[in-house]
Amino acid sequence: MGLRFIFMLTRNDETVGDAEQHLKTALAAGVHHIGFKDVGLPFERLKDLNAAIKAGGATSYLEVVSLDEASELASARAAVDIGVDILLGGTHVDAVLPILAGTDIRYFPFPGRIEGHPSVLAGTIDEVVDSAVALAARDGVHGLDLLAYRSAENVTGLMAAVCAAVDKPVIMAGSIGSRDQIEIARRSGAAGFTIGTAALDGDYPADSPELETQLRSIQRDVAGVNKHLSPFAPKNLDRAFATFSDTWSPRIAGQVNNMMVKLAKFEGEFVWHHHEVEDELFLVHKGRLLMKFRDRDEIVEEGEFIIVPHGVEHCPVALDGVCEVLLLEPATTVNTGNADDARRVTDLAHV
Ligand code: NI
């Protein structure tokens, strides 16, 4: 499913006063994971905010940044009361777990030692990893919220070490602000990451600082990092066939799973052959194709195709000069099949 982008309606670790307005923008931009913090707005407004997130079809996240135990427990109780989907952060796991027991809330506490506000992740990589391993082993802990970009350690090394040490999802929090950082998070094995301030302040690299443009840029970059963007544009057959003139020498025009799309020009008669395991499809783009079988002949006109199953002997013949044919067949297919013929081509050029 790829790396997940969680948009936080927060700036400098506080839920922003105009969160409702930004939420509308985020939902309109197609953001599916939206969070807020337990600091900045009263719980009544957070409850409405959460309801609006879920009404918009998104998954909701409450991140606990209060440091003292009493405030953290109040936030955990509020998470239950509000009905958030995922509770991020906090460090008083022993006290929070009983509050969440029996609910559907998924819990991703902070590994390591958290200090200050805005929060900072203290300690060495080894210390954070030890904490992550211990937390991830707990029942009721579904993942971890790593304040990677709030650590003074090597951030890339920290993320990779934590992800390698635990088999539960790890969300990277802090200050991701570029496609490169998103790519680093993905390569480290992260399940997701948060961005708040950078998008709200218009600091993410984009065509404009407007929030909608910021969010669309982040989502495009996430899709690119997840390899969910297609590199393909339409291919015009007339222009593709015009790039070569030799006959009985298929060109590779594309690949669909293990099937090759090939373009070939036929002229005159080919050779009787069959293919042991490969089926072949012949689509006539220009001209007329005669497909000879042992029991009959078939004529394939422009805009028509014919399938030749594996094992069936066939001999293609171009009628009326050159015939342009699009072939669809497995990558292993050799044009001459079992026949020993000089027109065999095994190293195909691309078109
Ligand atoms: Ni064949």
Coordinates of C-alpha atoms and ligand atoms in Angstrom, one line a residue:
M1 CA 0.0 0.0 0.0
G2 CA 3.0 2.3 0.2
L3 CA 4.0 5.1 2.4
R4 CA 1.1 7.0 4.1
F5 CA 1.0 10.8 4.3
I6 CA -0.8 12.1 7.5
F7 CA -1.7 15.8 7.3
M8 CA -1.5 17.4 10.8
L9 CA -3.8 20.4 11.4
T10 CA -1.1 21.7 13.6
R11 CA 1.7 24.3 13.8
N12 CA 4.5 24.1 16.2
D13 CA 2.9 21.2 18.0
E14 CA -0.5 22.9 18.6
T15 CA -3.8 22.3 16.7
V16 CA -4.4 25.5 14.8
G17 CA -7.3 27.8 15.5
D18 CA -8.6 27.6 11.9
A19 CA -8.3 23.8 11.7
E20 CA -11.9 23.4 10.4
Q21 CA -11.2 25.5 7.4
H22 CA -8.0 23.7 6.6
L23 CA -9.7 20.4 7.0
K24 CA -12.1 21.3 4.2
T25 CA -9.2 22.2 2.0
A26 CA -7.4 18.9 2.8
L27 CA -10.5 16.8 2.2
A28 CA -11.1 18.6 -1.2
A29 CA -7.4 17.8 -2.1
G30 CA -8.1 14.1 -1.4
V31 CA -6.0 13.7 1.7
H32 CA -7.1 10.5 3.5
H33 CA -5.2 10.7 6.8
I34 CA -5.7 13.8 8.9
G35 CA -4.6 14.4 12.5
F36 CA -4.5 17.0 15.2
K37 CA -2.9 17.4 18.6
D38 CA -4.2 17.4 22.1
V39 CA -2.9 20.9 22.6
G40 CA -4.3 24.2 21.1
L41 CA -8.1 23.6 21.0
P42 CA -10.6 22.6 23.7
F43 CA -11.7 18.9 23.5
E44 CA -15.2 19.9 22.4
R45 CA -13.8 21.5 19.2
L46 CA -11.5 18.5 18.7
K47 CA -14.5 16.2 18.9
D48 CA -16.3 18.2 16.1
L49 CA -13.1 18.2 14.1
N50 CA -12.7 14.5 14.4
A51 CA -16.3 14.0 13.4
A52 CA -15.7 16.2 10.3
I53 CA -12.6 14.2 9.4
K54 CA -14.5 10.9 9.6
A55 CA -17.5 12.4 7.8
G56 CA -15.1 13.3 5.0
G57 CA -14.1 9.7 4.7
A58 CA -10.6 10.1 6.1
T59 CA -8.8 8.3 9.0
S60 CA -8.4 10.5 12.1
Y61 CA -5.3 10.8 14.3
L62 CA -4.8 12.4 17.7
E63 CA -1.2 13.0 18.6
V64 CA -0.4 13.4 22.3
V65 CA 2.3 16.0 23.0
S66 CA 1.5 16.8 26.6
L67 CA 4.4 15.6 28.7
D68 CA 3.0 15.1 32.1
E69 CA 1.1 11.9 32.9
A70 CA -2.1 13.6 34.0
S71 CA -2.5 15.5 30.8
E72 CA -1.6 12.5 28.7
L73 CA -4.2 10.4 30.4
A74 CA -6.8 13.1 30.0
S75 CA -5.9 13.1 26.3
A76 CA -6.2 9.3 26.0
R77 CA -9.6 9.5 27.7
A78 CA -10.5 12.3 25.2
A79 CA -9.4 10.1 22.3
V80 CA -11.8 7.4 23.5
D81 CA -14.6 10.0 24.0
I82 CA -13.9 11.7 20.7
G83 CA -13.7 8.4 18.8
V84 CA -10.4 8.9 17.0
D85 CA -9.1 6.1 14.8
I86 CA -5.5 6.3 15.8
L87 CA -3.8 7.6 18.9
L88 CA -0.3 8.8 18.2
G89 CA 2.4 9.7 20.7
G90 CA 2.6 9.9 24.4
T91 CA 5.0 8.0 26.6
H92 CA 3.0 6.7 29.6
V93 CA 2.1 3.5 27.9
D94 CA 1.3 1.5 31.1
A95 CA -1.3 4.0 32.1
V96 CA -2.8 4.6 28.7
L97 CA -3.3 0.9 27.6
P98 CA -6.0 0.2 30.2
I99 CA -7.9 3.3 29.0
L100 CA -7.8 2.1 25.4
A101 CA -8.6 -1.5 26.2
G102 CA -11.8 -2.7 24.5
T103 CA -11.9 0.2 22.0
D104 CA -11.0 0.1 18.3
I105 CA -8.4 2.8 18.7
R106 CA -5.0 1.9 17.3
Y107 CA -2.1 3.1 19.5
F108 CA 1.3 4.3 18.3
P109 CA 3.2 5.7 21.3
F110 CA 6.6 7.5 21.1
P111 CA 9.7 5.4 21.6
G112 CA 12.6 7.0 23.4
R113 CA 12.7 9.9 25.8
I114 CA 10.6 13.0 24.8
E115 CA 11.4 16.4 26.2
G116 CA 10.0 19.9 25.9
H117 CA 7.4 21.6 23.8
P118 CA 7.7 21.5 20.8
S119 CA 8.8 18.0 21.5
V120 CA 12.4 16.8 21.1
L121 CA 13.5 13.2 21.0
A122 CA 16.5 12.8 23.4
G123 CA 19.0 9.9 23.7
T124 CA 21.2 7.9 21.3
I125 CA 20.0 5.7 18.5
D126 CA 20.6 2.6 20.6
E127 CA 18.5 4.0 23.4
V128 CA 15.6 4.8 21.1
V129 CA 15.8 1.3 19.5
D130 CA 15.8 -0.4 22.9
S131 CA 12.7 1.6 23.8
A132 CA 11.1 0.9 20.4
V133 CA 11.6 -2.9 20.7
A134 CA 10.2 -3.0 24.2
L135 CA 7.1 -0.9 23.2
A136 CA 6.5 -2.9 20.0
A137 CA 6.4 -6.1 22.0
R138 CA 3.4 -4.9 24.0
D139 CA -0.1 -6.1 23.3
G140 CA -2.3 -3.1 22.5
V141 CA 0.6 -1.2 20.9
H142 CA -0.1 -1.3 17.1
G143 CA 2.8 0.7 15.9
L144 CA 5.2 3.5 16.9
D145 CA 5.3 7.3 16.4
L146 CA 9.0 8.1 16.0
L147 CA 9.9 11.8 16.4
A148 CA 12.8 11.2 14.0
Y149 CA 13.1 14.8 12.8
R150 CA 13.2 16.0 16.4
S151 CA 16.3 14.0 17.2
A152 CA 19.9 15.3 17.3
E153 CA 21.1 11.9 16.1
N154 CA 21.6 10.9 12.4
V155 CA 17.9 11.0 11.3
T156 CA 18.3 8.5 8.4
G157 CA 20.2 6.1 10.6
L158 CA 17.7 6.4 13.4
M159 CA 14.7 5.7 11.2
A160 CA 16.4 2.7 9.5
A161 CA 17.5 1.3 12.9
V162 CA 14.0 1.5 14.5
C163 CA 12.2 0.1 11.4
A164 CA 14.7 -2.8 11.2
A165 CA 14.3 -3.6 14.9
V166 CA 10.5 -3.8 15.1
D167 CA 7.9 -5.5 12.9
K168 CA 5.1 -3.1 13.6
P169 CA 4.4 0.0 11.5
V170 CA 6.5 3.1 12.3
I171 CA 5.2 6.6 11.6
M172 CA 7.9 9.3 11.1
A173 CA 7.0 12.6 12.8
G174 CA 8.8 15.9 13.2
S175 CA 9.5 18.1 10.3
I176 CA 9.5 16.4 7.0
G177 CA 9.6 19.1 4.3
S178 CA 10.8 17.8 1.0
R179 CA 10.4 14.9 -1.5
D180 CA 14.0 13.8 -0.6
Q181 CA 13.0 13.4 3.1
I182 CA 9.9 11.5 2.0
E183 CA 12.0 9.2 -0.1
I184 CA 14.4 8.6 2.9
A185 CA 11.5 7.7 5.1
R186 CA 10.2 5.2 2.6
R187 CA 13.7 3.6 2.2
S188 CA 14.0 3.4 5.9
G189 CA 10.9 1.2 6.0
A190 CA 8.5 3.8 7.4
A191 CA 4.8 3.1 7.2
G192 CA 3.9 6.8 7.1
F193 CA 4.9 10.3 8.0
T194 CA 3.3 13.5 9.2
I195 CA 3.5 17.0 7.8
G196 CA 1.8 20.0 9.5
T197 CA 3.7 23.2 9.9
A198 CA 5.5 23.0 6.6
A199 CA 2.3 22.7 4.6
L200 CA 0.3 25.3 6.6
D201 CA 3.2 27.8 6.3
G202 CA 3.6 27.1 2.6
D203 CA 7.2 25.9 3.0
Y204 CA 6.8 22.6 1.1
P205 CA 8.4 22.9 -2.4
A206 CA 5.4 23.6 -4.6
D207 CA 4.1 26.0 -7.2
S208 CA 2.5 28.2 -4.5
P209 CA 2.3 28.5 -0.7
E210 CA -1.5 28.0 -0.8
L211 CA -2.4 25.0 1.3
E212 CA -4.3 23.1 -1.4
T213 CA -1.3 23.4 -3.7
Q214 CA 1.0 22.3 -0.9
L215 CA -1.1 19.2 -0.2
R216 CA -1.4 18.3 -3.8
S217 CA 2.4 18.6 -4.2
I218 CA 3.0 16.4 -1.2
Q219 CA 0.5 13.8 -2.4
R220 CA 2.1 13.8 -5.9
D221 CA 5.5 13.3 -4.3
V222 CA 4.2 10.5 -2.1
A223 CA 2.7 8.8 -5.1
G224 CA 6.0 9.1 -7.0
V225 CA 8.0 7.7 -4.1
N226 CA 5.4 4.9 -3.8
K227 CA 5.8 4.3 -7.5
H228 CA 2.1 4.9 -8.0
L229 CA 2.7 7.3 -10.9
S230 CA 2.6 6.0 -14.5
P231 CA 5.5 7.0 -16.9
F232 CA 3.4 6.2 -19.9
A233 CA 1.8 8.5 -22.5
P234 CA -0.4 7.3 -25.4
K235 CA 1.5 5.7 -28.2
N236 CA 0.4 6.4 -31.8
L237 CA 0.6 3.2 -34.0
D238 CA 0.9 5.1 -37.3
R239 CA 3.9 7.0 -36.0
A240 CA 5.4 3.9 -34.4
F241 CA 5.2 1.8 -37.5
A242 CA 6.7 4.7 -39.5
T243 CA 10.0 4.4 -37.5
F244 CA 11.1 1.2 -39.2
S245 CA 10.7 -0.6 -42.5
D246 CA 12.3 -4.0 -42.3
T247 CA 9.9 -6.9 -42.3
W248 CA 9.6 -10.0 -40.1
S249 CA 11.6 -8.2 -37.4
P250 CA 9.3 -7.4 -34.5
R251 CA 9.9 -4.3 -32.4
I252 CA 9.0 -4.1 -28.7
A253 CA 6.4 -1.4 -28.1
G254 CA 5.5 -2.2 -24.5
Q255 CA 5.1 -4.7 -21.8
V256 CA 2.0 -5.7 -19.8
N257 CA 3.1 -7.9 -16.9
N258 CA 5.0 -10.7 -18.8
M259 CA 3.2 -10.1 -22.1
M260 CA 5.1 -8.1 -24.8
V261 CA 3.3 -5.7 -27.1
K262 CA 5.3 -5.9 -30.4
L263 CA 4.9 -4.2 -33.7
A264 CA 5.9 -6.1 -36.9
K265 CA 5.7 -5.6 -40.6
F266 CA 4.9 -8.7 -42.7
E267 CA 5.6 -9.1 -46.4
G268 CA 5.0 -12.2 -48.4
E269 CA 4.8 -15.6 -46.7
F270 CA 6.5 -16.5 -43.4
V271 CA 7.3 -20.0 -42.3
W272 CA 5.1 -22.8 -40.9
H273 CA 5.8 -23.1 -37.1
H274 CA 4.2 -23.5 -33.7
H275 CA 5.1 -22.3 -30.2
E276 CA 5.3 -24.9 -27.4
V277 CA 3.9 -22.8 -24.6
E278 CA 3.1 -19.3 -25.9
D279 CA -0.2 -18.1 -27.3
E280 CA 0.0 -15.3 -29.8
L281 CA -2.4 -12.5 -30.7
F282 CA -2.2 -10.8 -34.1
L283 CA -4.0 -7.4 -34.5
V284 CA -3.9 -6.0 -38.0
H285 CA -3.3 -2.3 -38.1
K286 CA -2.8 -1.8 -41.8
G287 CA -3.2 -4.2 -44.7
R288 CA -4.6 -7.7 -44.8
L289 CA -3.2 -10.9 -43.1
L290 CA -3.8 -14.4 -44.2
M291 CA -3.3 -16.9 -41.4
K292 CA -2.9 -20.3 -42.7
F293 CA -3.7 -23.3 -40.4
R294 CA -3.4 -27.0 -41.2
D295 CA -7.2 -27.3 -41.4
R296 CA -8.2 -23.9 -42.9
D297 CA -7.2 -20.3 -43.9
E298 CA -8.4 -17.2 -42.1
I299 CA -8.2 -13.7 -43.5
V300 CA -7.7 -10.9 -40.9
E301 CA -8.7 -7.5 -42.0
E302 CA -7.6 -4.1 -40.6
G303 CA -9.0 -3.6 -37.2
E304 CA -9.4 -7.3 -36.6
F305 CA -7.3 -9.7 -34.6
I306 CA -6.8 -13.4 -34.4
I307 CA -5.4 -15.5 -31.5
V308 CA -3.2 -18.5 -32.2
P309 CA -3.1 -20.9 -29.2
H310 CA 0.2 -22.6 -28.3
G311 CA 0.8 -25.9 -30.1
V312 CA -1.2 -24.8 -33.2
E313 CA 0.8 -24.8 -36.4
H314 CA 0.4 -21.6 -38.3
C315 CA 1.9 -19.6 -41.2
P316 CA 1.3 -15.9 -41.5
V317 CA 1.1 -14.4 -45.0
A318 CA 0.8 -10.7 -45.9
L319 CA -1.7 -10.1 -48.7
D320 CA -1.5 -6.9 -50.8
G321 CA 2.0 -5.8 -49.9
V322 CA 3.2 -4.9 -46.4
C323 CA 0.9 -5.7 -43.5
E324 CA 1.4 -3.9 -40.2
V325 CA 0.6 -6.1 -37.2
L326 CA 0.5 -5.6 -33.5
L327 CA 1.4 -8.7 -31.6
L328 CA 0.6 -9.6 -28.0
E329 CA 2.6 -12.5 -26.7
P330 CA 4.7 -13.7 -23.7
A331 CA 8.2 -12.2 -23.5
T332 CA 9.7 -15.7 -24.2
T333 CA 8.1 -15.9 -27.6
V334 CA 10.4 -16.2 -30.6
N335 CA 8.9 -15.3 -33.9
T336 CA 9.8 -18.5 -35.7
G337 CA 8.7 -20.8 -32.9
N338 CA 10.0 -24.3 -33.5
A339 CA 11.0 -23.6 -37.1
D340 CA 14.6 -23.4 -38.2
D341 CA 14.4 -20.2 -40.3
A342 CA 16.8 -17.4 -41.1
R343 CA 14.2 -14.8 -40.1
R344 CA 14.4 -15.9 -36.5
V345 CA 14.9 -12.8 -34.3
T346 CA 15.9 -13.1 -30.6
D347 CA 17.3 -9.7 -29.8
L348 CA 14.4 -7.3 -30.4
A349 CA 14.8 -3.5 -30.7
H350 CA 12.4 -1.2 -29.0
V351 CA 10.2 1.3 -30.7
Ligands
NI1 NI 4.0 -17.7 -34.4

